[in-house]
C-alpha cells in the first residue's frame, strides 16, 4: 500500500504541507477561508528540533492500535487498507489518540471529533505531497 | 535609531503584509534567516522589522496566500546624482565599523555598458537559407584543449588513420559549463546537483578552490578541479579523478585579491575536503607564492600534467584586466591547453565592494582582444578560450562564441536556476535560498534531485535556443560560427569600441 513518507534530509520545516492539508479538508477549499472562517485542523504536522524537521502523518498501520482502542467502531480500514475515522460515529473519547504510538491523531476542536490523515482519498496524490516545495514528502509503496 | 545602527535606521525595503490574506501560518517567520518576520503570541499577530529585510523574496515565494510583498522604501535621501544613496550609506557603514565593505555576487551598478546588449546577431535571408533545428540535425559538440598545427595521416592496407598524436580534450555536448564555485562558499547539495547535471548533459562543472568531496569522485569525468593559491584539497587523487585541471590565478569579481572563507563556514565536511582544521578561516593568498613569472606558471602547468600523466588538459584562469591579451599570450606559451577569462561583471561569494565595482574590464572587450592577439601571433589553435563573468542568456553565449570563445562558464546563471534571487548577501552565510550557506537548517532547502533537474533544464533550454539562432544563420554546427565576428553588428558603440570588438556597426 502506498504511504506518505517524509524525507528529513530535505524537509525545511516550512509547514506548507499543513496548510495544504487544512485547505484540502476544508469545505471552501480556499486557503484563507479554511483558516479564518472554518478553522480547519491540519491532519499532519511538522516536527522541528534545531536543524531537524520532518512532516508526520498517519502511518496507516497494518495492525492499528487506534482501531482496537475505538469504543464505537468509528475507526476502520477502507477496502484499500487505509485507516479512516467515520466522524459521524466518533464520540470524542480520545481513546484512539491515547492508543496511537505515533501521536498522529489529533483533536478537531471545532467539530469535537478525532481527526487524522485520510491520504486525501479523492486525490491521486495527497495534498501535502503535492504542496511540498522541496520533495521532502514522497507518496509511494515500500 | 533605538537599538539599531545609524545605517540600519534607514530601511532599504518595506515588508507589506496583507492582513486580510494572512492566515498566521508563520511560514514567513520560519523561512526568513534574517529574522525580519516575527510572531507576537500574546496578541496573535505577525510582526516585522523592515530594516532587517534583504529583499531575497523568500517569504514572498513561500507565503501560501500571497499576502506578502516586498517593495523598495520610497522614503529616500534627498536626491543627489553625484552623492548617491549608496555612496552615503557606505560611508555611514564604514564610519561605524572602520572596515572594508564586503559584497556578494556581481557588480549591480550597471554604470559601465554591457557590450552583449549592444551587439546584434545576423540571420540568413534568401541566400544561404536558414536551417530548422527541429527538422535537421544540429551540432553543438565542443572540444576544449590544444589543437595541432596540422594533421598528418597514414594509409595502411587501404585504411586511413591519424598519425598526429592529439593532446587531451574535454568533450562538451553543449558549449556551457558550470563555473568555479567552491564547496564551502556554496554547499554540498548544490555541488551534487551540478555534478549530476554535468554528467547527465555531457558537460563539465568546476569545483572552485575548495577541493572535491570524496562522494563526488564518481562524477570526476565531468569535473574540472581547481588549483588555486591556497591549494585547498589538492592531492594526486583529486587531480587524477578529474577530467580537467584549472589553475586559478584571478577572478573577474575581484582581480588581484585572494579568497576568504570565514571559519564559521568551515564545518567538518568542508574541513576534510579542504584539508584544513575545522573552524579556521580558509584564506587563499592574492598571488600564488610560487608563481612570479610566465616561467613559474609553466612549471606549475607541467607539474600538474606530470602528476596526471598528461591525460588531463590544464586550464589557466585569469581575471579580465588591462593587459589580458599580452598575459594570455604568455599563458599559451607556458603550455596551457585552455585559457579561462573571467570578466568584471562576474559573481563572487564575497569581495570588497571597492574591488568588485572598480577593478577589471568587461569580458566582451577582453575576449575580443585576447582572441585577436592569439590569432595575430598564430597561436590561437594552441588553446581553447572559455569566458565567464556576465553570461546571462543563450544570446550572450552565441555572441561570446561569435567573438571568439570556444565555450562559456556560467556561475550566476547556475545559482539563479536553483533559486538565487541575487540578493547579494552570500558573504553572510545565511542564504535564505539554501545556496551560499553551510548552515544545516538552510542548506536543506536545496534538494539535489530538484537542483539536478533545474540545471539540466537550463542547459537543455539554452542548447535549443542556440540551435535556433545558428540555424537562423544557415549553420548546422556551432563550430562553423565560432569566431565569426562578421555575424555581429554593434549598436551605439564608438569607433574604438567597434575596433576592439572587431565588429562593424549595424547597417554596414
XYZ file of C-alpha atoms in Angstrom:
650
model
C 0.000 0.000 0.000
C 1.194 3.485 -0.831
C 2.053 5.695 2.105
C 3.325 9.230 2.597
C 6.966 9.152 3.722
C 8.936 12.170 4.955
C 12.495 12.813 3.735
C 14.102 14.541 6.683
C 17.277 15.426 4.783
C 15.330 17.866 2.623
C 12.446 18.884 4.870
C 12.981 22.553 5.605
C 10.214 22.696 8.161
C 8.199 25.346 6.332
C 4.788 23.898 7.110
C 3.235 24.249 3.655
C 2.116 20.605 3.992
C -0.021 21.616 6.961
C -1.574 24.486 5.026
C -2.281 22.181 2.082
C -3.882 19.605 4.392
C -6.122 22.121 6.092
C -7.232 23.582 2.766
C -7.892 20.178 1.217
C -10.044 19.206 4.178
C -11.986 22.456 4.277
C -15.458 22.929 2.835
C -14.480 26.000 0.846
C -11.162 24.622 -0.492
C -9.908 28.180 -0.084
C -6.764 28.710 1.991
C -7.809 31.956 3.649
C -11.340 30.733 4.431
C -10.038 27.363 5.664
C -8.029 29.160 8.324
C -10.032 32.289 9.056
C -13.605 31.039 8.809
C -13.545 27.277 9.180
C -10.508 26.905 11.474
C -9.733 23.527 9.936
C -7.256 21.380 11.904
C -4.440 20.119 9.676
C -4.105 16.357 9.974
C -0.350 16.343 9.601
C 2.252 18.312 11.466
C 5.868 19.221 11.194
C 8.191 18.134 13.982
C 11.061 20.554 14.487
C 14.138 20.450 16.669
C 17.142 22.615 15.848
C 18.012 21.856 12.222
C 15.989 18.649 12.102
C 12.460 18.650 10.800
C 10.047 16.337 9.084
C 6.372 16.209 8.367
C 4.493 13.388 10.012
C 1.043 11.936 9.470
C -0.878 8.671 9.995
C 1.187 5.579 9.122
C -1.951 3.592 8.185
C -0.640 0.640 10.187
C -1.422 -2.923 9.232
C -2.409 -3.679 12.820
C -3.612 -0.310 14.071
C -3.872 0.318 17.810
C -6.479 3.016 17.124
C -8.921 0.511 15.621
C -8.518 -1.724 18.670
C -8.939 1.204 21.031
C -12.003 2.791 19.419
C -15.047 2.194 21.598
C -17.650 2.837 18.902
C -16.034 1.183 15.906
C -15.632 4.561 14.205
C -12.066 3.764 13.108
C -11.770 1.103 10.460
C -9.990 0.066 7.276
C -11.391 1.003 3.899
C -11.199 -1.502 1.026
C -7.696 -0.259 0.059
C -6.264 -0.756 3.535
C -6.376 2.895 4.625
C -7.282 3.513 8.245
C -10.142 6.039 8.318
C -12.255 7.649 11.013
C -16.016 7.804 10.480
C -16.505 11.086 12.269
C -20.289 10.623 12.485
C -19.637 7.733 14.878
C -16.870 9.414 16.872
C -17.864 10.272 20.431
C -14.689 12.201 21.248
C -13.477 9.814 23.947
C -9.918 10.284 22.577
C -9.082 6.587 23.097
C -7.562 6.432 19.615
C -5.359 9.431 20.398
C -4.066 7.749 23.535
C -3.510 4.442 21.725
C -1.674 5.779 18.672
C 2.051 5.022 19.052
C 2.971 7.746 16.549
C 0.864 10.522 18.046
C -0.629 11.371 14.691
C -4.309 11.544 15.620
C -5.497 14.996 16.606
C -8.488 16.569 18.245
C -10.649 18.594 15.878
C -11.747 21.108 18.495
C -14.244 22.833 16.211
C -16.293 19.701 15.498
C -15.214 17.884 18.659
C -14.121 14.682 16.930
C -10.857 12.859 16.316
C -9.162 13.616 13.031
C -6.255 12.173 11.129
C -4.778 11.707 7.670
C -7.112 10.060 5.158
C -4.466 10.138 2.386
C -6.779 12.539 0.535
C -8.969 9.654 -0.675
C -10.323 11.633 -3.615
C -6.946 12.801 -4.892
C -4.410 10.871 -6.889
C -1.569 12.389 -4.833
C -2.186 13.594 -1.285
C -2.280 17.381 -0.997
C 0.709 17.553 1.358
C 2.921 15.642 -1.071
C 1.936 17.858 -3.966
C 2.426 21.003 -1.891
C 5.913 20.221 -0.604
C 8.235 22.629 -2.437
C 11.328 20.515 -1.786
C 10.057 16.982 -2.454
C 10.503 16.118 1.194
C 7.279 14.099 1.170
C 7.047 11.044 -1.021
C 3.926 9.010 -1.734
C 4.968 5.502 -2.665
C 4.778 1.818 -1.899
C 7.676 0.442 0.124
C 17.928 54.548 15.962
C 16.669 52.701 19.018
C 18.867 49.589 19.346
C 19.856 49.995 15.698
C 22.950 51.181 13.970
C 22.734 54.520 12.207
C 22.735 52.947 8.758
C 20.109 50.354 9.736
C 17.799 53.182 10.689
C 17.212 53.809 7.001
C 15.406 50.697 5.757
C 16.048 49.835 2.121
C 12.905 47.726 1.818
C 9.421 47.582 3.256
C 7.616 44.334 4.013
C 3.939 44.706 3.117
C 1.662 42.117 4.668
C -1.981 41.991 3.615
C -3.688 41.192 6.914
C -6.855 40.025 5.110
C -4.865 37.281 3.458
C -2.518 36.391 6.318
C -3.518 33.102 7.966
C -0.835 33.280 10.693
C 0.823 30.097 9.429
C 4.215 31.653 10.336
C 5.909 30.251 7.256
C 7.464 33.663 6.514
C 8.895 33.780 10.010
C 10.441 30.314 9.728
C 11.845 30.924 6.265
C 13.469 34.273 6.983
C 17.050 33.670 8.084
C 17.434 37.386 8.795
C 14.627 37.436 11.378
C 12.729 40.185 9.595
C 9.453 38.417 10.393
C 8.241 37.560 13.872
C 5.141 36.405 15.720
C 3.523 38.048 18.708
C 1.998 35.081 20.511
C 0.073 37.086 23.060
C -1.777 39.175 20.509
C -1.646 36.511 17.794
C -0.270 38.781 15.085
C 2.702 38.645 12.770
C 5.352 41.290 13.321
C 8.110 42.617 11.056
C 11.342 44.581 11.147
C 11.816 46.261 7.785
C 15.438 47.190 8.341
C 16.423 43.521 8.541
C 14.877 42.691 5.146
C 17.448 41.989 2.409
C 14.859 41.611 -0.375
C 15.627 37.951 -1.106
C 11.876 37.419 -1.565
C 11.932 34.004 0.078
C 8.905 34.884 2.261
C 7.004 36.190 -0.738
C 7.604 32.956 -2.619
C 6.716 30.729 0.311
C 3.617 32.591 1.564
C 0.728 30.277 0.640
C -1.796 33.078 0.267
C 0.332 35.693 -1.472
C -0.109 38.018 1.484
C 3.435 39.400 1.393
C 5.106 41.781 -1.000
C 8.490 43.397 -0.558
C 8.985 46.830 -2.023
C 11.728 49.392 -2.112
C 11.370 52.023 0.547
C 10.049 55.112 -1.254
C 11.448 57.273 1.515
C 14.848 58.256 0.190
C 17.694 60.582 0.957
C 17.485 63.962 -0.701
C 18.263 63.379 -4.363
C 21.847 63.928 -5.434
C 23.162 62.375 -8.650
C 26.745 62.631 -7.531
C 26.316 61.556 -3.917
C 24.010 58.601 -4.492
C 22.243 56.944 -1.569
C 24.666 54.012 -1.747
C 27.687 56.308 -1.504
C 26.218 57.883 1.600
C 25.240 54.552 3.167
C 28.660 53.062 2.503
C 30.243 55.936 4.366
C 27.805 55.542 7.280
C 28.733 51.842 7.469
C 32.454 52.463 7.367
C 32.211 55.268 9.866
C 30.664 52.715 12.232
C 32.859 49.706 11.510
C 36.136 51.059 10.207
C 36.394 48.012 7.959
C 36.308 47.002 4.319
C 32.796 46.792 2.878
C 32.034 43.254 1.754
C 29.591 42.361 -1.005
C 28.356 39.257 -2.787
C 27.562 38.452 -6.435
C 28.479 40.617 -9.435
C 28.576 44.378 -9.815
C 24.950 45.578 -9.827
C 25.563 49.246 -10.616
C 25.228 48.972 -14.407
C 27.343 52.074 -14.779
C 29.528 50.562 -17.465
C 27.972 49.318 -20.703
C 27.078 45.669 -21.153
C 28.519 45.143 -24.614
C 26.495 41.961 -25.190
C 23.408 44.190 -25.217
C 24.997 46.465 -27.811
C 25.722 43.696 -30.262
C 23.150 42.158 -32.572
C 23.260 38.836 -34.385
C 22.808 38.051 -38.047
C 20.347 35.729 -39.813
C 20.074 34.350 -43.336
C 17.572 35.734 -45.798
C 17.013 34.349 -49.338
C 20.576 33.213 -49.985
C 22.240 30.589 -47.802
C 18.849 29.576 -46.411
C 18.303 29.140 -42.709
C 18.001 25.692 -41.145
C 15.175 24.440 -38.962
C 16.755 22.705 -35.944
C 13.573 20.719 -35.342
C 13.865 19.084 -38.749
C 17.588 18.760 -39.278
C 20.416 17.610 -37.045
C 22.417 20.356 -35.378
C 25.791 20.051 -33.727
C 26.764 21.879 -30.544
C 29.550 19.497 -29.540
C 32.674 21.330 -28.467
C 36.181 20.078 -27.734
C 38.342 22.092 -25.393
C 42.093 21.735 -25.475
C 45.161 22.376 -27.576
C 44.627 21.655 -31.287
C 47.538 20.558 -33.502
C 49.029 22.903 -36.117
C 48.402 20.340 -38.819
C 47.080 16.807 -39.109
C 49.086 14.024 -40.643
C 47.571 10.779 -41.836
C 48.947 7.457 -42.832
C 47.440 4.882 -45.138
C 47.824 1.211 -44.499
C 46.038 -1.562 -46.377
C 43.599 0.970 -47.808
C 42.664 2.267 -44.328
C 43.445 5.822 -43.366
C 44.421 6.588 -39.799
C 45.547 9.668 -37.926
C 49.281 9.895 -37.454
C 49.319 13.110 -35.421
C 49.163 12.489 -31.707
C 46.296 14.526 -30.260
C 46.547 16.180 -26.883
C 43.788 15.522 -24.335
C 40.499 17.299 -24.938
C 37.404 17.969 -22.872
C 34.350 16.837 -24.794
C 31.266 19.014 -24.230
C 27.823 18.307 -25.662
C 26.896 21.953 -25.029
C 29.329 24.902 -25.066
C 28.401 25.728 -21.467
C 29.986 24.754 -18.146
C 29.131 25.499 -14.524
C 31.705 27.967 -13.173
C 34.104 27.525 -10.342
C 32.157 27.944 -7.103
C 33.861 26.295 -4.181
C 32.429 23.758 -1.789
C 32.233 25.903 1.291
C 31.135 29.045 -0.497
C 28.157 27.083 -1.799
C 27.053 23.927 -0.081
C 27.310 20.246 -0.767
C 23.761 19.904 -2.096
C 24.365 22.446 -4.860
C 27.619 20.680 -5.747
C 25.797 17.349 -6.006
C 23.237 18.998 -8.302
C 25.963 20.456 -10.542
C 27.907 17.182 -10.661
C 24.878 15.114 -11.601
C 23.608 17.654 -14.141
C 27.053 17.805 -15.758
C 27.171 14.057 -16.130
C 23.627 13.930 -17.464
C 24.136 16.709 -20.009
C 27.668 15.778 -21.059
C 29.295 18.979 -19.834
C 31.649 19.954 -17.003
C 31.410 21.733 -13.708
C 34.286 23.342 -11.883
C 34.959 22.587 -8.228
C 36.336 26.015 -7.430
C 39.180 26.208 -4.984
C 37.600 24.274 -2.136
C 38.529 20.723 -3.136
C 36.249 17.905 -4.204
C 34.134 15.981 -1.696
C 35.059 12.296 -1.860
C 31.456 11.287 -2.525
C 31.600 13.257 -5.795
C 34.598 11.345 -7.191
C 32.258 9.163 -9.309
C 31.395 12.309 -11.294
C 35.099 13.054 -11.823
C 34.938 12.580 -15.588
C 32.672 15.638 -15.743
C 34.625 17.668 -13.216
C 37.296 20.315 -13.634
C 39.260 20.578 -10.419
C 40.808 23.848 -9.443
C 44.274 24.517 -8.087
C 44.225 27.972 -6.543
C 46.684 29.952 -4.468
C 45.516 28.344 -1.207
C 45.920 24.811 -2.694
C 42.912 23.672 -0.654
C 42.137 19.998 -1.077
C 44.774 19.460 -3.766
C 46.330 15.992 -3.899
C 47.251 13.437 -6.540
C 43.934 11.601 -6.305
C 41.993 14.855 -6.663
C 43.916 15.741 -9.815
C 43.609 12.307 -11.363
C 39.943 11.695 -10.675
C 39.028 14.818 -12.658
C 38.564 15.344 -16.384
C 40.453 18.631 -16.380
C 42.506 20.869 -14.113
C 42.318 24.617 -13.754
C 44.962 26.865 -12.226
C 43.137 29.834 -10.800
C 45.187 32.991 -10.994
C 42.393 35.513 -10.780
C 38.649 36.015 -10.547
C 36.640 38.586 -12.501
C 34.771 39.905 -9.489
C 37.947 40.542 -7.520
C 41.049 40.672 -9.678
C 44.256 40.916 -7.714
C 42.983 39.563 -4.429
C 42.566 36.133 -2.911
C 39.619 34.462 -1.261
C 38.383 34.291 2.295
C 36.053 31.632 3.607
C 35.194 32.528 7.193
C 35.892 29.891 9.845
C 32.185 29.626 10.717
C 31.570 28.098 7.302
C 34.349 25.528 7.724
C 32.400 22.618 9.184
C 33.644 19.018 9.491
C 32.996 18.072 5.883
C 34.417 21.296 4.458
C 37.429 20.843 6.726
C 38.028 17.290 5.497
C 37.631 18.287 1.855
C 39.800 21.387 2.082
C 42.302 19.625 4.332
C 42.343 22.396 6.905
C 41.298 22.366 10.582
C 37.579 22.853 11.211
C 36.575 26.335 12.272
C 39.664 28.038 10.848
C 39.471 30.747 8.218
C 40.340 29.484 4.743
C 42.446 32.279 3.304
C 43.769 31.931 -0.205
C 46.597 34.376 -0.850
C 46.328 37.033 -3.534
C 49.181 35.566 -5.593
C 50.400 32.001 -5.971
C 53.537 32.203 -3.901
C 55.357 30.020 -6.393
C 54.342 31.998 -9.483
C 56.058 35.264 -10.223
C 56.602 34.833 -13.954
C 55.361 33.007 -17.027
C 58.228 30.560 -16.494
C 56.984 29.829 -12.965
C 53.488 29.302 -14.346
C 54.924 26.893 -16.899
C 56.478 24.900 -14.064
C 53.131 24.537 -12.314
C 51.305 23.662 -15.544
C 53.804 20.916 -16.282
C 53.906 19.739 -12.664
C 50.154 19.181 -12.922
C 50.484 17.499 -16.315
C 53.176 15.213 -14.904
C 51.013 14.414 -11.888
C 48.203 13.299 -14.182
C 50.339 11.538 -16.757
C 49.479 14.122 -19.441
C 45.903 12.792 -19.539
C 44.159 15.932 -18.332
C 44.109 19.266 -20.156
C 45.243 22.154 -17.949
C 43.397 25.444 -17.939
C 44.647 28.742 -16.580
C 42.040 31.180 -15.352
C 42.703 34.884 -15.177
C 40.551 37.879 -14.499
C 39.961 40.186 -17.457
C 42.304 43.106 -16.834
C 44.013 45.794 -18.894
C 46.784 43.696 -20.369
C 44.867 40.445 -20.732
C 45.982 39.952 -24.332
C 49.695 40.002 -23.529
C 49.186 37.876 -20.399
C 47.129 35.391 -22.412
C 49.895 35.067 -24.962
C 52.302 34.214 -22.159
C 49.881 31.690 -20.677
C 49.502 29.909 -24.011
C 53.267 29.810 -24.466
C 53.576 28.463 -20.915
C 51.682 25.389 -22.064
C 48.067 25.940 -21.012
C 45.529 23.930 -23.008
C 42.599 26.106 -22.040
C 42.533 29.784 -21.198
C 39.699 30.946 -18.981
C 38.863 34.639 -18.933
C 36.625 35.972 -16.191
C 35.036 39.354 -16.819
C 34.479 42.070 -14.277
C 30.719 41.528 -14.122
C 31.356 38.045 -12.719
C 29.981 36.965 -9.373
C 31.594 36.089 -6.077
C 30.641 34.801 -2.664
C 32.451 37.667 -1.016
C 34.593 40.513 -2.292
C 35.447 44.010 -1.166
C 32.907 46.373 -2.709
C 35.601 48.729 -3.903
C 37.341 45.954 -5.849
C 34.232 44.421 -7.340
C 32.850 47.687 -8.615
C 36.071 49.190 -9.910
C 38.668 46.612 -10.921
C 38.847 44.689 -14.188
C 37.360 45.125 -17.638
C 34.245 43.806 -19.404
C 34.561 40.272 -20.719
C 33.499 41.179 -24.266
C 36.457 43.520 -24.753
C 38.927 41.171 -23.075
C 37.738 38.222 -25.152
C 37.930 40.134 -28.436
C 41.402 41.451 -27.725
C 42.756 38.099 -26.483
C 41.316 36.180 -29.424
C 42.753 38.744 -31.875
C 46.164 38.754 -30.227
C 46.433 34.955 -30.292
C 45.360 34.929 -33.965
C 47.896 37.599 -34.824
C 50.599 35.553 -33.147
C 49.486 32.391 -34.892
C 48.898 30.501 -31.634
C 45.111 30.633 -31.400
C 44.863 26.877 -32.074
C 47.188 26.132 -29.175
C 44.480 26.963 -26.683
C 40.722 26.945 -26.224
C 39.206 30.083 -24.775
C 36.474 29.818 -22.170
C 34.827 33.000 -20.930
C 32.763 33.715 -17.865
C 31.569 36.702 -15.915
C 28.424 38.138 -17.410
C 26.758 35.356 -19.416
C 23.043 35.787 -18.713
C 21.302 34.039 -21.602
C 21.799 31.824 -24.632
C 22.128 35.020 -26.714
C 25.152 36.017 -24.634
C 26.590 32.528 -25.240
C 26.199 32.866 -29.003
C 27.641 36.385 -29.017
C 30.628 35.274 -26.929
C 31.282 32.371 -29.280
C 30.956 34.635 -32.327
C 33.509 36.936 -30.696
C 35.948 34.063 -30.436
C 35.183 31.974 -27.339
C 35.119 28.194 -27.542
C 32.771 27.781 -24.598
C 31.412 29.739 -21.654
C 31.253 29.371 -17.903
C 28.031 30.262 -16.126
C 28.091 30.924 -12.391
C 25.396 33.417 -11.507
C 23.005 31.824 -14.026
C 23.705 28.439 -12.410
C 22.692 29.725 -8.997
C 19.699 31.646 -10.331
C 18.422 28.425 -11.881
C 18.357 26.771 -8.452
C 16.558 29.674 -6.805
C 19.043 32.511 -6.189
C 17.319 35.884 -6.452
C 20.547 37.924 -6.415
C 20.004 39.486 -3.030
C 23.805 39.700 -2.904
C 24.250 38.697 0.741
C 26.239 35.486 0.090
C 29.065 36.586 2.372
C 26.864 36.379 5.467
C 26.444 32.598 5.185
C 22.713 32.986 5.889
C 21.445 32.468 2.327
C 17.672 32.085 2.693
C 17.540 30.052 -0.530
C 19.927 27.484 0.936
C 22.667 28.040 -1.654
C 25.547 30.106 -0.244
C 25.329 28.600 3.223
C 26.530 25.553 5.112
C 24.033 26.052 7.913
C 22.369 22.675 8.336
C 18.862 24.061 8.540
C 19.340 26.288 5.477
C 21.329 24.034 3.139
C 18.468 21.508 3.320
C 16.479 23.938 1.223
C 18.331 22.659 -1.830
C 17.243 19.162 -2.768
C 19.953 17.841 -5.141
C 17.346 15.959 -7.197
C 15.500 19.208 -7.924
C 18.765 21.106 -8.473
C 19.925 18.485 -10.965
C 16.668 18.795 -12.927
C 16.705 22.574 -12.968
C 20.352 22.777 -14.027
C 19.841 20.182 -16.752
C 16.740 22.002 -17.977
C 18.652 25.264 -18.155
C 21.398 23.704 -20.276
C 18.881 21.927 -22.487
C 16.813 25.110 -22.930
C 19.813 27.237 -23.812
C 21.026 24.487 -26.158
C 17.722 24.563 -28.037
C 17.885 28.338 -28.302
C 21.477 28.270 -29.548
C 20.400 25.817 -32.240
C 17.554 28.155 -33.255
C 19.935 31.078 -33.570
C 22.685 29.326 -35.514
C 20.063 27.568 -37.640
C 18.743 31.015 -38.479
C 22.219 31.905 -39.696
C 22.140 28.935 -42.044
C 24.620 26.921 -39.994
C 24.186 23.404 -38.701
C 27.192 23.338 -36.382
C 28.301 25.736 -33.709
C 31.868 25.067 -34.821
C 31.069 26.889 -38.088
C 30.120 30.050 -36.236
C 32.987 30.113 -33.745
C 34.927 33.361 -34.088
C 32.670 34.650 -36.901
C 32.663 38.286 -35.874
C 31.078 39.279 -39.177
C 27.908 37.727 -37.721
C 27.841 40.522 -35.134
C 26.970 44.191 -35.536
C 27.367 46.916 -32.942
C 24.757 49.474 -31.957
C 25.612 52.671 -30.108
C 29.327 51.920 -29.851
C 32.254 54.242 -30.502
C 34.788 53.676 -33.290
C 37.401 52.455 -30.830
C 34.988 50.061 -29.132
C 33.966 48.619 -32.505
C 37.625 48.351 -33.393
C 38.490 46.403 -30.223
C 35.471 44.150 -30.627
C 36.422 43.677 -34.272
C 32.868 44.170 -35.466
C 31.132 46.530 -37.887
C 28.400 48.930 -36.847
C 24.813 47.878 -37.592
C 23.801 48.897 -41.091
C 27.256 48.462 -42.531
